Coordinates of C-alpha atoms in Angstrom, one line a residue:
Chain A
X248 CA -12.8 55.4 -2.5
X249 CA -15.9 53.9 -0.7
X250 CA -15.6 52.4 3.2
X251 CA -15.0 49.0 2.6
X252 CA -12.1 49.4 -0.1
X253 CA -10.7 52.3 2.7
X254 CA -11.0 49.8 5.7
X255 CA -9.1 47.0 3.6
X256 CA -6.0 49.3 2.8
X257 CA -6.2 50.3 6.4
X258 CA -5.4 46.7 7.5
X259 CA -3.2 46.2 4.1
X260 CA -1.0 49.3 5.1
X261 CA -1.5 50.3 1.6
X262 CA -2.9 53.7 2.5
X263 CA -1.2 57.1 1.8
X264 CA -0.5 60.2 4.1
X265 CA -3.5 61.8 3.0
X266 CA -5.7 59.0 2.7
X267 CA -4.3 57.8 6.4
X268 CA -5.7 61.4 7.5
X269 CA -9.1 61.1 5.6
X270 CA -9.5 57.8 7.4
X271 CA -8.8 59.3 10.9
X272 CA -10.9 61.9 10.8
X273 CA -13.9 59.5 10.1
X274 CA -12.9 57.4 13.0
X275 CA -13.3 60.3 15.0
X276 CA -16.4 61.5 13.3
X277 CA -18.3 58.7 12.7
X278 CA -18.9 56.2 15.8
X279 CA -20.4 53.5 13.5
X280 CA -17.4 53.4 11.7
X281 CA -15.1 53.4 14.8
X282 CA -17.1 50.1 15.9
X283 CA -16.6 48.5 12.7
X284 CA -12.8 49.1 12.5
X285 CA -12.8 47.5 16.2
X286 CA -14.7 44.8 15.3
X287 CA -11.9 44.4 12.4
X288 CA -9.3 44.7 15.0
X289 CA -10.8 42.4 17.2
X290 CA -11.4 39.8 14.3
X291 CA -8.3 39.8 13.6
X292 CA -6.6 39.6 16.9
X293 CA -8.7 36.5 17.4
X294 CA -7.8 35.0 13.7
X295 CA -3.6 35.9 14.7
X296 CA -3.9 33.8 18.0
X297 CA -5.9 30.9 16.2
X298 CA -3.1 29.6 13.8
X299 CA -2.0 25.7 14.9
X300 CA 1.3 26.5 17.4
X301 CA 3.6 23.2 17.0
X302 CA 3.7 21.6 20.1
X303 CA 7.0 20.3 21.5
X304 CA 6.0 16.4 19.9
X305 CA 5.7 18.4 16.6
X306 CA 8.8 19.8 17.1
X307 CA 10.3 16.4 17.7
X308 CA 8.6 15.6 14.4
X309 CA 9.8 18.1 11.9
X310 CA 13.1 17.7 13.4
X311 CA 13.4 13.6 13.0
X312 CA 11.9 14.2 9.3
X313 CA 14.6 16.8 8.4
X314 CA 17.1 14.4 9.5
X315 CA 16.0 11.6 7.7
X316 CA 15.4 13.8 5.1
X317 CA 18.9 14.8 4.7
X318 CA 21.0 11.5 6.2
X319 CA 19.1 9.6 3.4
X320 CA 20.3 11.3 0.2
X321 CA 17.7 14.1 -0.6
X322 CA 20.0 14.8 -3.3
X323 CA 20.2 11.7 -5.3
X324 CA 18.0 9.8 -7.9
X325 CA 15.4 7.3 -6.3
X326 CA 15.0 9.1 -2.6
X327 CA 11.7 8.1 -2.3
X328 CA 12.2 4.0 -2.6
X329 CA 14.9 4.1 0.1
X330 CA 12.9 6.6 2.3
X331 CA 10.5 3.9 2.8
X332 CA 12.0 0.7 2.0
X333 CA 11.0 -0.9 5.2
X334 CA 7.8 -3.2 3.6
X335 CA 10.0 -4.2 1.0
X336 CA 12.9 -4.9 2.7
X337 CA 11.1 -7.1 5.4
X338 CA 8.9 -8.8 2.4
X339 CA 12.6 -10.1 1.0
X340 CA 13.9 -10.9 4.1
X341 CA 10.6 -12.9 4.9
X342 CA 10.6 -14.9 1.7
X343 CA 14.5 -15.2 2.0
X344 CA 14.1 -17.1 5.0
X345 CA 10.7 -19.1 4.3
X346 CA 13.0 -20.5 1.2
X347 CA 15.9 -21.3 4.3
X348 CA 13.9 -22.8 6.5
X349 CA 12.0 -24.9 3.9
X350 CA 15.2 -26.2 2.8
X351 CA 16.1 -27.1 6.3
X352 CA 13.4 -29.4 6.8
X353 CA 13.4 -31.0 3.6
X354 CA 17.1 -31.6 4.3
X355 CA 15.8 -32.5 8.1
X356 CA 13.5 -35.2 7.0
X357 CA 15.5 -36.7 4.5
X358 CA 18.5 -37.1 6.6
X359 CA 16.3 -38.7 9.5
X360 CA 14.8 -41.3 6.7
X361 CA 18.5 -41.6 5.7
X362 CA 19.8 -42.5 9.1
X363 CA 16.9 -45.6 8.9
X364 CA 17.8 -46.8 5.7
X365 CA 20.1 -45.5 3.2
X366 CA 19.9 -47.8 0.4
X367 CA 16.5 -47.9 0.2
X368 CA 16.4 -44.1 0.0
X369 CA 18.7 -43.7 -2.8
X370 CA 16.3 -45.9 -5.1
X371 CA 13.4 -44.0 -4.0
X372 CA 15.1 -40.7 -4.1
X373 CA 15.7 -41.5 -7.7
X374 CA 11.9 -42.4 -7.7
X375 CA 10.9 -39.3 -6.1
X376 CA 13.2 -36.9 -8.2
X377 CA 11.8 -38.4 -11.4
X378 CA 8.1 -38.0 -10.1
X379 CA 8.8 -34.5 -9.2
X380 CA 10.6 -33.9 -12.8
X381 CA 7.3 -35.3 -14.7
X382 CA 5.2 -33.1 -12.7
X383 CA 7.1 -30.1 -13.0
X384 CA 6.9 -30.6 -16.7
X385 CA 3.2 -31.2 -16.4
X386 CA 2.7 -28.0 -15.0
X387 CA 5.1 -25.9 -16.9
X388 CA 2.9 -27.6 -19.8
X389 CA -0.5 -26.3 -18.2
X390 CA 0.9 -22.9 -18.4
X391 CA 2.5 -22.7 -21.8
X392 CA -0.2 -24.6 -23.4
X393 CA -4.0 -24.1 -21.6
X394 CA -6.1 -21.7 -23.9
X395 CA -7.5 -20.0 -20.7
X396 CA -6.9 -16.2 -20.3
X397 CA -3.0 -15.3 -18.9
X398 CA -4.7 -14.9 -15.4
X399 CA -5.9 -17.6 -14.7
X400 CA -2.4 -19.0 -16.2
X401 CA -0.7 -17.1 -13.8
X402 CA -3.3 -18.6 -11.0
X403 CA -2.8 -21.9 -12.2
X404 CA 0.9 -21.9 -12.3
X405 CA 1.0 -20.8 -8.5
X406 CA -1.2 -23.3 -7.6
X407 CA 0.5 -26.1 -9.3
X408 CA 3.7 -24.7 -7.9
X409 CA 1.9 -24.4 -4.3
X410 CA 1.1 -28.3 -4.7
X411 CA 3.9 -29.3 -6.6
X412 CA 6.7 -27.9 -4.4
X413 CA 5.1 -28.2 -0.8
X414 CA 2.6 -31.1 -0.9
X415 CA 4.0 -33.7 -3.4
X416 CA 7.5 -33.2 -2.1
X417 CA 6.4 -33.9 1.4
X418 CA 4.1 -36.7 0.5
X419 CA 7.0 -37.8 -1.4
X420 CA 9.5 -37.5 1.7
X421 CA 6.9 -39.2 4.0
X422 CA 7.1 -41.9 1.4
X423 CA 10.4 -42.9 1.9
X424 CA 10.0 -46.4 3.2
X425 CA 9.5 -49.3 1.2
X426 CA 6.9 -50.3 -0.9
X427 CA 5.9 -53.5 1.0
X428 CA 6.1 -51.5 4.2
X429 CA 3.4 -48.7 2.9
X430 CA 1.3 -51.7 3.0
X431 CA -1.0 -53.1 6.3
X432 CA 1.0 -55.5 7.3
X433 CA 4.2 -53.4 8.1
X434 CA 6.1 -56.8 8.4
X435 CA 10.2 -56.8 7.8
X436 CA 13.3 -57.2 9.8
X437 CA 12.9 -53.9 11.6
X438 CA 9.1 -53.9 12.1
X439 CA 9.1 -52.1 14.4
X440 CA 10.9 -49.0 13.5
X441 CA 9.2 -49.2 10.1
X442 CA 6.0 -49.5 11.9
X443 CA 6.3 -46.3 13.8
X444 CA 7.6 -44.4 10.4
X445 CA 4.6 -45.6 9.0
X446 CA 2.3 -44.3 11.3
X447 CA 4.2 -40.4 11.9
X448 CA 4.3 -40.3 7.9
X449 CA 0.5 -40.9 7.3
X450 CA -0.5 -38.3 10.0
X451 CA 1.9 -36.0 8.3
X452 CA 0.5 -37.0 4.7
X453 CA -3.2 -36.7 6.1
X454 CA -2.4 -33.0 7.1
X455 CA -1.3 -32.5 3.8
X456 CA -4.3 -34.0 1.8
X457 CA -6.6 -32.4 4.9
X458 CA -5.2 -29.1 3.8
X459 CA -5.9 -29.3 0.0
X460 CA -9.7 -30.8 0.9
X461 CA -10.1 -27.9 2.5
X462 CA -8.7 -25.3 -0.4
X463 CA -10.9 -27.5 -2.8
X464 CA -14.2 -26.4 -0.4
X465 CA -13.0 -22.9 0.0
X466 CA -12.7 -22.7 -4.2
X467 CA -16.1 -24.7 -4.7
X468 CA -17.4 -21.9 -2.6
X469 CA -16.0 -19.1 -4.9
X470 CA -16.8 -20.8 -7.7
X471 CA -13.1 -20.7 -9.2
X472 CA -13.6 -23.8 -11.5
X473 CA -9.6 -23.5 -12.8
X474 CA -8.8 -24.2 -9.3
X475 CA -11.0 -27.0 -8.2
X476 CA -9.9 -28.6 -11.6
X477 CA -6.1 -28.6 -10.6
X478 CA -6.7 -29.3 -6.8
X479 CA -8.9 -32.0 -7.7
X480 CA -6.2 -33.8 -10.1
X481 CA -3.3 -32.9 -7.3
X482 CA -5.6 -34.7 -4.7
X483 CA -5.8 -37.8 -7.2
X484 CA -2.5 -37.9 -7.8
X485 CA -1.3 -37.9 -3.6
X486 CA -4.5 -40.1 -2.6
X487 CA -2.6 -42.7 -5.6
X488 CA 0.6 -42.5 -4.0
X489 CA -0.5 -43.3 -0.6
X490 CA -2.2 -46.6 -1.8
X491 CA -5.3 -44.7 -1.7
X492 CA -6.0 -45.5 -5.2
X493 CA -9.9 -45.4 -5.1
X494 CA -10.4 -42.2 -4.0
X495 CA -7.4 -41.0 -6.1
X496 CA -9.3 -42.3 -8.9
X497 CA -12.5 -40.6 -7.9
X498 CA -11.0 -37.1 -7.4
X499 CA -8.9 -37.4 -11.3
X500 CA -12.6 -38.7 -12.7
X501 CA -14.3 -35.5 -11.3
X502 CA -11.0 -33.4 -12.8
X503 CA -11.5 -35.1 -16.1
X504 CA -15.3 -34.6 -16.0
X505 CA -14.7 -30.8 -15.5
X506 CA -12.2 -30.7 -17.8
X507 CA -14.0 -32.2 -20.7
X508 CA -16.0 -29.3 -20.9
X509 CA -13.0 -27.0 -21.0
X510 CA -12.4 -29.0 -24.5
X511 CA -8.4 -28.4 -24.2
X512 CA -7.1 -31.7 -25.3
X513 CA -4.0 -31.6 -23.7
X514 CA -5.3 -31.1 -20.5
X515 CA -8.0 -33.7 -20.6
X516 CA -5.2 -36.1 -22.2
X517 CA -3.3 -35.3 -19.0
X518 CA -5.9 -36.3 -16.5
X519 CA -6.4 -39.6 -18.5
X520 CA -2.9 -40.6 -18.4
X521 CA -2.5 -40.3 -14.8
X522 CA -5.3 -42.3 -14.0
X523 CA -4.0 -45.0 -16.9
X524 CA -0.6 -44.9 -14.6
X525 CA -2.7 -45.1 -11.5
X526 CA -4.8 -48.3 -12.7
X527 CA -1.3 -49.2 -14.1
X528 CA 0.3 -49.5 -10.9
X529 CA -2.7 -51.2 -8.7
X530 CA -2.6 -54.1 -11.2
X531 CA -6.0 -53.5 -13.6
X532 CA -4.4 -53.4 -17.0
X533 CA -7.2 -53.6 -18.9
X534 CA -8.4 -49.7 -17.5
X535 CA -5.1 -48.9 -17.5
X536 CA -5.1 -49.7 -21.3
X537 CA -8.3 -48.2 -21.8
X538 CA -7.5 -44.7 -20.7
X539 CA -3.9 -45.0 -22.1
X540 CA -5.5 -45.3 -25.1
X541 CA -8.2 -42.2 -24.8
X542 CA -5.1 -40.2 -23.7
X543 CA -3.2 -41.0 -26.7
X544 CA -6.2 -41.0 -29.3
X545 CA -6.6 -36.9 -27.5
X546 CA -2.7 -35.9 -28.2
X547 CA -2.9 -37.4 -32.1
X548 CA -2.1 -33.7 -33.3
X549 CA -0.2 -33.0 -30.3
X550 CA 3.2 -34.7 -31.3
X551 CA 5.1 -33.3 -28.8
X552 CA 2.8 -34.6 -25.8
X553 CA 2.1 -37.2 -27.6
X554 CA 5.8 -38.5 -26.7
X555 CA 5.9 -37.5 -23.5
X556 CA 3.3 -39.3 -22.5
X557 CA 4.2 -42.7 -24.6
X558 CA 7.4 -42.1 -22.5
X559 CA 5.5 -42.4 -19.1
X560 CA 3.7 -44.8 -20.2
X561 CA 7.1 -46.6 -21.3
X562 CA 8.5 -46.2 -18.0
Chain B
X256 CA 27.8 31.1 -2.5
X257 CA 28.6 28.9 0.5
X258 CA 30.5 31.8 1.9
X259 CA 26.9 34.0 1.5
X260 CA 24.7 33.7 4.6
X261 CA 22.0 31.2 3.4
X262 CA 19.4 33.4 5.4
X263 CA 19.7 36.1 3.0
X264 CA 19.0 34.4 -0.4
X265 CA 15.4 34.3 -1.6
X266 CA 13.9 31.0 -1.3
X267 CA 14.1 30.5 -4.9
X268 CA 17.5 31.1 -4.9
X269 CA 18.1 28.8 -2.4
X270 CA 16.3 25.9 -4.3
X271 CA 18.2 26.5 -7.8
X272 CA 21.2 26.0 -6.0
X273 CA 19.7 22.6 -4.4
X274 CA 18.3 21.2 -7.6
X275 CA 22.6 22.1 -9.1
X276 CA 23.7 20.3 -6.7
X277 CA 25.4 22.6 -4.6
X278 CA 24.5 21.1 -1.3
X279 CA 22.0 20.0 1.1
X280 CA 22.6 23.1 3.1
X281 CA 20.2 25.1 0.8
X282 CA 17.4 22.7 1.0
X283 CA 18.0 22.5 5.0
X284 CA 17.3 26.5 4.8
X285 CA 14.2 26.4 3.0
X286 CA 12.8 23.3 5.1
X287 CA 14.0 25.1 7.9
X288 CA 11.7 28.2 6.6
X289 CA 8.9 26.6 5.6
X290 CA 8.4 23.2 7.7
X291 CA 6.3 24.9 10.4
X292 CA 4.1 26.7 7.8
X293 CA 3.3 23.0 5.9
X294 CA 3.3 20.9 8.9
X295 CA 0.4 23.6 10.3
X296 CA -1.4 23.4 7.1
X297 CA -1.4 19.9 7.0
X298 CA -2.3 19.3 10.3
X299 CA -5.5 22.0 9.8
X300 CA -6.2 20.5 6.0
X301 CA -5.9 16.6 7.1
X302 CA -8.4 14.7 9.1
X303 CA -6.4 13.0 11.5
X304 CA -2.8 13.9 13.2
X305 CA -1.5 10.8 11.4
X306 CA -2.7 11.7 8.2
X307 CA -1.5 15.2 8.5
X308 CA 2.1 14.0 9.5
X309 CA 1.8 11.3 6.3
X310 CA 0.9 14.1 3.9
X311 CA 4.0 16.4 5.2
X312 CA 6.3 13.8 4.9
X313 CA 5.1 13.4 1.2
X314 CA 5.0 16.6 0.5
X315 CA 8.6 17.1 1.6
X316 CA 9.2 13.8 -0.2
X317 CA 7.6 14.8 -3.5
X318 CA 9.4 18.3 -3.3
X319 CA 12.8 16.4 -3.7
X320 CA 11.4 14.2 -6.1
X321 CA 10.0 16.6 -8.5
X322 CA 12.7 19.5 -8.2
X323 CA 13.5 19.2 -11.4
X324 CA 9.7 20.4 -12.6
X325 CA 10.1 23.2 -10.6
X326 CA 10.1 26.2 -13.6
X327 CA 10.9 28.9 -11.5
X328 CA 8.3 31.5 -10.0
X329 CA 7.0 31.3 -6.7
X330 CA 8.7 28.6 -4.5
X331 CA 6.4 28.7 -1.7
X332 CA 3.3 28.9 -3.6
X333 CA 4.6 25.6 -5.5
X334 CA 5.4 24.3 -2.1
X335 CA 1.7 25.1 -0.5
X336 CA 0.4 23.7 -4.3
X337 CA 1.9 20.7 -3.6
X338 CA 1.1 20.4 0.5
X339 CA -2.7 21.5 -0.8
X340 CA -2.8 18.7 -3.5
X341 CA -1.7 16.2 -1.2
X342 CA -4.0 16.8 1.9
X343 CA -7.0 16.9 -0.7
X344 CA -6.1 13.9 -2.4
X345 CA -5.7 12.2 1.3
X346 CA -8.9 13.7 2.4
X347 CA -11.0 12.1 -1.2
X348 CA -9.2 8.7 0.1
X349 CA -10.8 8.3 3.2
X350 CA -14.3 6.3 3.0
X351 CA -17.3 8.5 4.4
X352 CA -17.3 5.9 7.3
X353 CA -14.2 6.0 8.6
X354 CA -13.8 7.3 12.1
X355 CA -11.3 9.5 13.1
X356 CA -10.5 12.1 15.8
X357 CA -10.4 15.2 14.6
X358 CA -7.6 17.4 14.9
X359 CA -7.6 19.2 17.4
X360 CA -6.8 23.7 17.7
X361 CA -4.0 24.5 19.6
X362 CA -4.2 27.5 21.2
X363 CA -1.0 28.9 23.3
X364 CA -3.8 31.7 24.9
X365 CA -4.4 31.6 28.5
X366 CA -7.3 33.6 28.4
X367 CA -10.1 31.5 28.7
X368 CA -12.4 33.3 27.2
X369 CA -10.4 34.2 24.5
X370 CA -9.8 30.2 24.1
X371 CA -13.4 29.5 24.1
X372 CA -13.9 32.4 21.3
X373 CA -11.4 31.5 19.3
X374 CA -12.4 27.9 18.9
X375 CA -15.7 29.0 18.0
X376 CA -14.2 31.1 15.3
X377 CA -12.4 28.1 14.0
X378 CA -16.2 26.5 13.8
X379 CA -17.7 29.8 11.7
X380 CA -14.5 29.6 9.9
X381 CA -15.1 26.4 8.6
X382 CA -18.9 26.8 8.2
X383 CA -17.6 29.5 5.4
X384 CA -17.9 28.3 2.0
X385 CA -14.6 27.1 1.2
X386 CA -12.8 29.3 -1.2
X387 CA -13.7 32.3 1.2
X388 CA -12.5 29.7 4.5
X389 CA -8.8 28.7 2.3
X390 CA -8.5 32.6 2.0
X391 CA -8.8 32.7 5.9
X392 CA -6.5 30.0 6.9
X393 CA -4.1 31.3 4.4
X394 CA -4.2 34.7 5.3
X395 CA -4.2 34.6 9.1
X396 CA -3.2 31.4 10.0
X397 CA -0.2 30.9 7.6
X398 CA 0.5 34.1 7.7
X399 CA 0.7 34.6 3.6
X400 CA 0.8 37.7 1.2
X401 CA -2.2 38.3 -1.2
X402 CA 0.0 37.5 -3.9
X403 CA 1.1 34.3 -2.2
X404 CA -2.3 32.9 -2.1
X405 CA -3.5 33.6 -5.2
X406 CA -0.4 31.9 -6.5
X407 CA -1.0 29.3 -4.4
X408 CA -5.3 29.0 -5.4
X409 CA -4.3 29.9 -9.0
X410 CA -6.8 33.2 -8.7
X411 CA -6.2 36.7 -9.3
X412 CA -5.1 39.1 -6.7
X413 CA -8.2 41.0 -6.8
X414 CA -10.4 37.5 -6.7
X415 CA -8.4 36.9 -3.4
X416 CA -9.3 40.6 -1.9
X417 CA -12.9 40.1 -2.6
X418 CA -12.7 36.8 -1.2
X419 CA -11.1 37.8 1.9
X420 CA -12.7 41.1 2.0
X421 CA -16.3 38.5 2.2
X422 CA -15.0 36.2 4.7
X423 CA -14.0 38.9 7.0
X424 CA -17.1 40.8 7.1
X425 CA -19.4 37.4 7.9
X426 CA -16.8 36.3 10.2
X427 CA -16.7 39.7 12.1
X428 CA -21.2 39.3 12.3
X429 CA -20.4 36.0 13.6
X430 CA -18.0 37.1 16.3
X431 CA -19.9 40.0 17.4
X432 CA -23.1 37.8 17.9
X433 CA -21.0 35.4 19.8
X434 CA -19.5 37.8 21.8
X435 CA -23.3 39.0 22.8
X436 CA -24.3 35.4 23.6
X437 CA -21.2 35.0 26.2

């Protein structure tokens, strides 16, 4: 047995009655040997009293994670999703009450518009709901029917529902005050009141349409061309409904122009009805018929669209 | 069983009858055994105090979640496998950039020189390549058998002798050239 393998069984304990003497009487012998087995002894005296000691918060720790450990049902199936449920339990409760509260304040508004004229609400609640019906289906059509990749479907389909259920609904509540009062003049029996509706709803509406400009710089920036394309056409489509029919016009021509090289007929044919309806609505029938027409000529092999649209037009 | 002191069954004993079903008591027993030993690891193998508390909560967290993989053997070198796997995987995570405090050495001596000496051990420690430094911390800091370790590096017994055997002998040149500096 050479000196190394001897010292190791020395600190092991692994060494036998006569090998314990053999190593003895070189200690005693052999003062080069005696220094190396104290600079063992010291080594590992130092090593012993270098190990981490828990300190009283670490105590705390391991205690507190036993506890949890063991309160929370080590034992059963799924520990580890209701060990930390804490980010998914405040992302439901978060969205649970985003959902309350925007229901309270669509409720709020529409009660307050109620309060100033009830009858004229329930026509243009009808209006409203059958605005909000054609969109919907417009969008659920973008989805089921674009040719892009199911990314940018998915993209798309938040967006529109981003637009669809927070913008045009509140444009649409703002709108809740006759037609002939959304013009200049603001003249009627109660003048006044309608006057000051007026003027609260377009600050509120120009917030909206402020907020989508902005989104439509921020994706011209990245470059995200399926979302300029449907911000663009949701900016027509507002800027039309508050009598802003120019630039609503403008924004649906630069939608169709991007559009038209996506070559997806439906799409383009969607763009060109909604600015026939615009043109429709301000009183120019002959572009009104004009783009009717390319709408329809698109959706020739598209039956289904084809009388959905006819329908709108129709209407 | 329930009548048997706990403290007397082997720890793999103790977690068959956990993963039956026999009751929380037997996994209280082993965490109980082995909680100081991980936490220490952790907080020696992780960069940070936070991270070392994160990777003994998962480790704790994976051990109940994977019970039913465990095929017998060596409980605490599954254990250790499992604390090792998760402080290196945490350690690979962090960007080379991110700033951290490091953990700190605890040291209950009131010696002051001995303090000082034994933190620069911990600095020659880790300047050792690190299959000889693991040996180390294993060996003296956690305070495990040869077979232990190499259970818990996957090595043979003899591999871990050799290894220690090295570490010890570069450590002990270290410390007695520190020693003649002080």
């Amino acid at each position: 047995m050479n000196k190394e393998e001897l010292i190791q069984r020395y600190f092991d304990g692994n060494l036998s009655s006569v090998e314990s003497k053999q190593f003895e009487k070189l200690l005693d012998s052999n003062p080069s040997f005696k220094s190396e087995i104290n600079a063992h002894i010291n080594l590992n005296k130092h090593l012993e009293k270098s190990s981490y000691k828990l300190s009283n918060d670490d105590i705390r720790f391991v205690k507190q994670i036993e506890k949890n450990l063991l309160e929370k049902g080590c034992t059963e199936k799924g520990f580890m999703s209701r060990f930390k449920p804490s980010f998914l339990n405040i992302s439901l409760i978060a969205i649970v009450l985003i959902v309350v509260s925007a229901i309270v304040f669509n409720s709020f508004i529409t009660s307050e518009t109620d309060n100033k004229d009830q009858n004229i609400n329930n026509s243009l609640n009808i209006r409203s709901e059958i605005k909000k019906q054609d969109l919907h289906e417009e969008d659920i059509k973008y989805s089921q029917e674009t040719d892009e990749n199911s990314n940018i479907k998915s993209i798309e389909n938040d967006a529109n529902k981003q637009i669809q259920e927070s913008d045009i609904e509140k444009v649409n509540a703002n709108n809740q005050i006759p037609n002939e009062l959304n013009s200049e003049t603001g003249n009627s029996k109660d003048g006044s009141i309608y006057g000051e509706i007026i003027e609260e709803n377009k600050i509120k509406n120009s917030e909206i349409l402020n907020g989508l400009e902005q989104e439509l710089k921020e994706y011209t920036k990245a470059n995200n061309r399926q979302m300029i394309i449907l911000t663009l056409k949701r900016l027509g489509v507002l800027y039309a409904q508050m009598n802003d029919v120019d630039t609503g016009l403008d924004k649906l021509e630069q939608a169709y122009s991007l559009y038209m090289s996506s070559g997806n007929n439906i799409l383009n044919a969607d763009i060109l009805g909604e600015i026939s309806l615009i043109y429709s609505r301000s009183g120019n029938k002959t572009k009104a018929d004009d783009y009717r027409q390319k709408c329809l000529d698109l959706l020739i092999d598209e039956p289904e669209n084809l009388s959905k649209w006819m329908k709108r037009f129709n209407k | 069983m329930l009548g048997k002191n706990l403290s007397n069954l082997s720890d793999e004993e103790l977690f068959l009858q956990y993963i039956k079903g026999s009751g929380d008591d037997f996994f209280r027993e082993l965490y109980q055994r082995y909680s100081g030993k991980v936490y220490a690891y952790c907080m020696r193998a992780s960069v940070t105090k936070e991270a070392a508390r994160d990777n003994f909560q998962k480790t704790w967290i994976a051990i109940i979640e994977n019970k039913e993989k465990f095929t017998g053997g060596c409980f605490i070198a599954w254990l250790m496998i499992i604390t090792r796997n998760n402080c290196l995987m945490e350690k690979r995570a962090r960007k080379p950039n991110d700033e951290f405090i490091e953990n700190e050495i605890i040291s209950n001596d009131d010696n002051k020189i001995d303090f000082e000496m034994n933190k620069l051990l911990h600095v020659e420690i880790n300047k050792l390549p690190e299959e000889l430094s693991e040996v180390v911390k294993l060996r003296y800091f956690d305070g495990f058998s040869y077979k232990q370790i190499s259970d818990i590096l996957g090595v043979s017994l003899s591999l871990v002798k050799v290894r220690l055997h090295r570490a010890k002998k570069a450590l002990t040149l270290a410390l007695e050239f520190l020693r003649k500096e002080q």
